[in-house]
XYZ file of C-alpha atoms in Angstrom:
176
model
C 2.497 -1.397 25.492
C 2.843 -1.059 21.584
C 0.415 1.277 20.153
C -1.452 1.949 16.944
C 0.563 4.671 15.666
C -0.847 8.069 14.609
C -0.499 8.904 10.827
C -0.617 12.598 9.968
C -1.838 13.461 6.234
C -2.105 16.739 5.154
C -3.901 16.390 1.538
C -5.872 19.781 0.774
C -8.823 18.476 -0.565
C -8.772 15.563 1.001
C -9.251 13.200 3.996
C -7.772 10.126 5.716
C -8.962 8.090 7.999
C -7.808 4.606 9.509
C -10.016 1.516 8.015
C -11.056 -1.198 9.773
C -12.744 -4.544 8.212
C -16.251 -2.994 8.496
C -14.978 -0.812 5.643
C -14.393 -3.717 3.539
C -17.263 -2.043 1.006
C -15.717 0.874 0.596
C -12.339 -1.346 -0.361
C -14.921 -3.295 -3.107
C -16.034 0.022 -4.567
C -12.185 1.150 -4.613
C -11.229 -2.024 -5.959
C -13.830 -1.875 -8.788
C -12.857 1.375 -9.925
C -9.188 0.218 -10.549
C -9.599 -3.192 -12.952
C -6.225 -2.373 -14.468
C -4.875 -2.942 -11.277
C -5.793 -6.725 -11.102
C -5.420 -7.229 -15.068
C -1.569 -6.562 -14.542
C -0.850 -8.026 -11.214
C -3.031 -11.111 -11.510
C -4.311 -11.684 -14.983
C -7.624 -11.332 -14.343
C -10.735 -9.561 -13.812
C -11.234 -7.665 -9.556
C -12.663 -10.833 -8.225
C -15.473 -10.003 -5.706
C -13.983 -11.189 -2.530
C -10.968 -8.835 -3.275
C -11.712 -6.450 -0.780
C -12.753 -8.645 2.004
C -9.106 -10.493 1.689
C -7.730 -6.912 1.179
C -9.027 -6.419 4.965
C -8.069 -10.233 5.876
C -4.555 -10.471 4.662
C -1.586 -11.119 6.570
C 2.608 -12.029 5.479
C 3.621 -14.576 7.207
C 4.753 -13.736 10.452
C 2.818 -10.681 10.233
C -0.080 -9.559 12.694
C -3.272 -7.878 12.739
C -2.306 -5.617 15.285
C 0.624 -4.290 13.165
C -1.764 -4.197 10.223
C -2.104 -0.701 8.756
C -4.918 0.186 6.029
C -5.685 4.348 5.781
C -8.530 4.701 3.034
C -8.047 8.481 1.202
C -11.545 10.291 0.357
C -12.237 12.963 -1.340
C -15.946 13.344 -0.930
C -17.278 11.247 2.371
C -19.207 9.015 0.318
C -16.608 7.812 -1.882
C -13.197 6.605 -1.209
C -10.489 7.444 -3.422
C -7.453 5.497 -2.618
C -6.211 2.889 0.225
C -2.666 2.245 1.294
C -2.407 -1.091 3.477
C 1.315 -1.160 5.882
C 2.681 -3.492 8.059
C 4.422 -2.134 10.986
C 7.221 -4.025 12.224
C 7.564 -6.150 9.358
C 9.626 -8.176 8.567
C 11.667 -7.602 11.020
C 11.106 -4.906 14.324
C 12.578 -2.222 12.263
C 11.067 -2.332 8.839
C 7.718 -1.036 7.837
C 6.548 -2.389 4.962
C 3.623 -1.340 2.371
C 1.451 -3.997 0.813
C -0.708 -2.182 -1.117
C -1.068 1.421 -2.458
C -4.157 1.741 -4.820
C -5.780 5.277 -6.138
C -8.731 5.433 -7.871
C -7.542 6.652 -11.733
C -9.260 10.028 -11.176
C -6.841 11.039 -8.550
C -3.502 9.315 -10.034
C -0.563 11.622 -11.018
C -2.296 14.642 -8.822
C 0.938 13.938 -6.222
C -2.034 12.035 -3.611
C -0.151 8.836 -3.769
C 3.356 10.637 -3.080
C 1.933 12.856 -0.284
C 0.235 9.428 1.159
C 3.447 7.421 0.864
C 5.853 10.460 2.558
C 3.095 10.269 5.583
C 3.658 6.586 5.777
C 7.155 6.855 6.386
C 7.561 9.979 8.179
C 5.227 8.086 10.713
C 7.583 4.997 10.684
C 10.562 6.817 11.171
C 8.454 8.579 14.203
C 8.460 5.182 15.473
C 11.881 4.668 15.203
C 11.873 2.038 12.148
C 14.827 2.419 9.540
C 13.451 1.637 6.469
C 10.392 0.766 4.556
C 9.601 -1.826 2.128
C 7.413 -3.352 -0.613
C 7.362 -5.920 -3.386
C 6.081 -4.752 -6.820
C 4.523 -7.436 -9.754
C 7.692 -7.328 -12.370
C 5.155 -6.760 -14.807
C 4.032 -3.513 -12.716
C 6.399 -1.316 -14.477
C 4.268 2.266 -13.894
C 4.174 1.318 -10.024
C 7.939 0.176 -10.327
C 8.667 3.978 -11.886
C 6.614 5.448 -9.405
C 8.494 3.632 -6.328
C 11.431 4.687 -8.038
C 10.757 8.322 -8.375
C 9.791 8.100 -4.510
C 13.212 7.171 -3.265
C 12.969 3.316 -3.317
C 15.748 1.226 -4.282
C 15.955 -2.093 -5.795
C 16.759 -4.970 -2.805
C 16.359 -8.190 -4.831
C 14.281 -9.942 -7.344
C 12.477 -12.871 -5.958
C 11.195 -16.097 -7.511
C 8.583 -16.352 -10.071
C 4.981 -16.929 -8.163
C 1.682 -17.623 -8.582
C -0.587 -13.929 -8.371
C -4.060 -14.673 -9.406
C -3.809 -16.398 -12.557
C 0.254 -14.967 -13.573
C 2.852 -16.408 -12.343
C 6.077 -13.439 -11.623
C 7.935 -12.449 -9.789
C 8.474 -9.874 -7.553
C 10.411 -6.874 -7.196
C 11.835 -5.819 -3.252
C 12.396 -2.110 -2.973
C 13.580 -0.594 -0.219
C 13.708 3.084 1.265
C 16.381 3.729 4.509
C 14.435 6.515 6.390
């Protein structure tokens, strides 16, 4: 039977825990805090059901037992950053990260590295060979910091609709 695998994160200072859809208001209050987030990816404003769909989401193909979302805190009461995964996706031996967000109090502290190098020391614990993501081409600070992390350019994909832009996407890739 496949299991929910274990993700270590050693952050001094702060916690992780797994999320589940009861969480979702913790993602809103997240989501909230990072409006430049949604200005670049989708051309407009955090819209209020962002979290909820956050929580709901699913690639095609994908499943919600695969589905991966560790929330970061730094105080219990407030979260600090989320990274959603797909195990197994999208194929049996590619993991595959949907969404890393950190609050902007916490960016360039080395969080979202530490968080990321979890990630994919736990895929490669569960024998997966690589990990993927797609990055908004007009994303360039996330498509630097992908970079810096060891993740390689697979393709450029068609212009679609996010939100209100239409891009495309960048597929980056990291063997592990």
């Amino acid at each position: 039977m496949d299991h929910q695998p274990t993700i270590r994160i050693e952050l001094p200072g702060y916690t992780a825990q797994r999320l589940t859809p009861d969480d979702a208001g913790m993602g809103k209050q997240l989501s909230h805090q990072c409006p430049d987030y949604a200005e670049i990816v989708e051309g407009m404003p955090v819209s209020p059901a962002a979290a909820h769909e956050l929580f709901q989401a699913l690639p095609p193909g994908g499943s919600f037992s695969n589905k991966l979302m560790i929330g970061i805190f730094h105080r219990e009461d407030a979260i600090d950053g989320v990274l959603e995964g797909m195990r197994h996706y999208p194929e049996e031996s590619i993991w595959w990260i949907g969404l890393l967000l950190l609050a902007p109090n916490i960016r360039n502290r080395g969080v979202g590295r530490r968080l990321v190098e979890a990630f994919i020391i736990s895929a490669r614990d569960n024998r997966a060979k690589a990990v993927r993501l797609g990055v908004a081409e007009e994303n360039e600070r996330a498509y630097r910091f992908w970079s810096r992390n060891g993740f390689n350019l697979l393709r450029k994909t068609e212009p679609r609709l996010f939100g209100k832009k239409n891009q495309a996407a960048f597929v980056m890739e990291r063997k592990i």
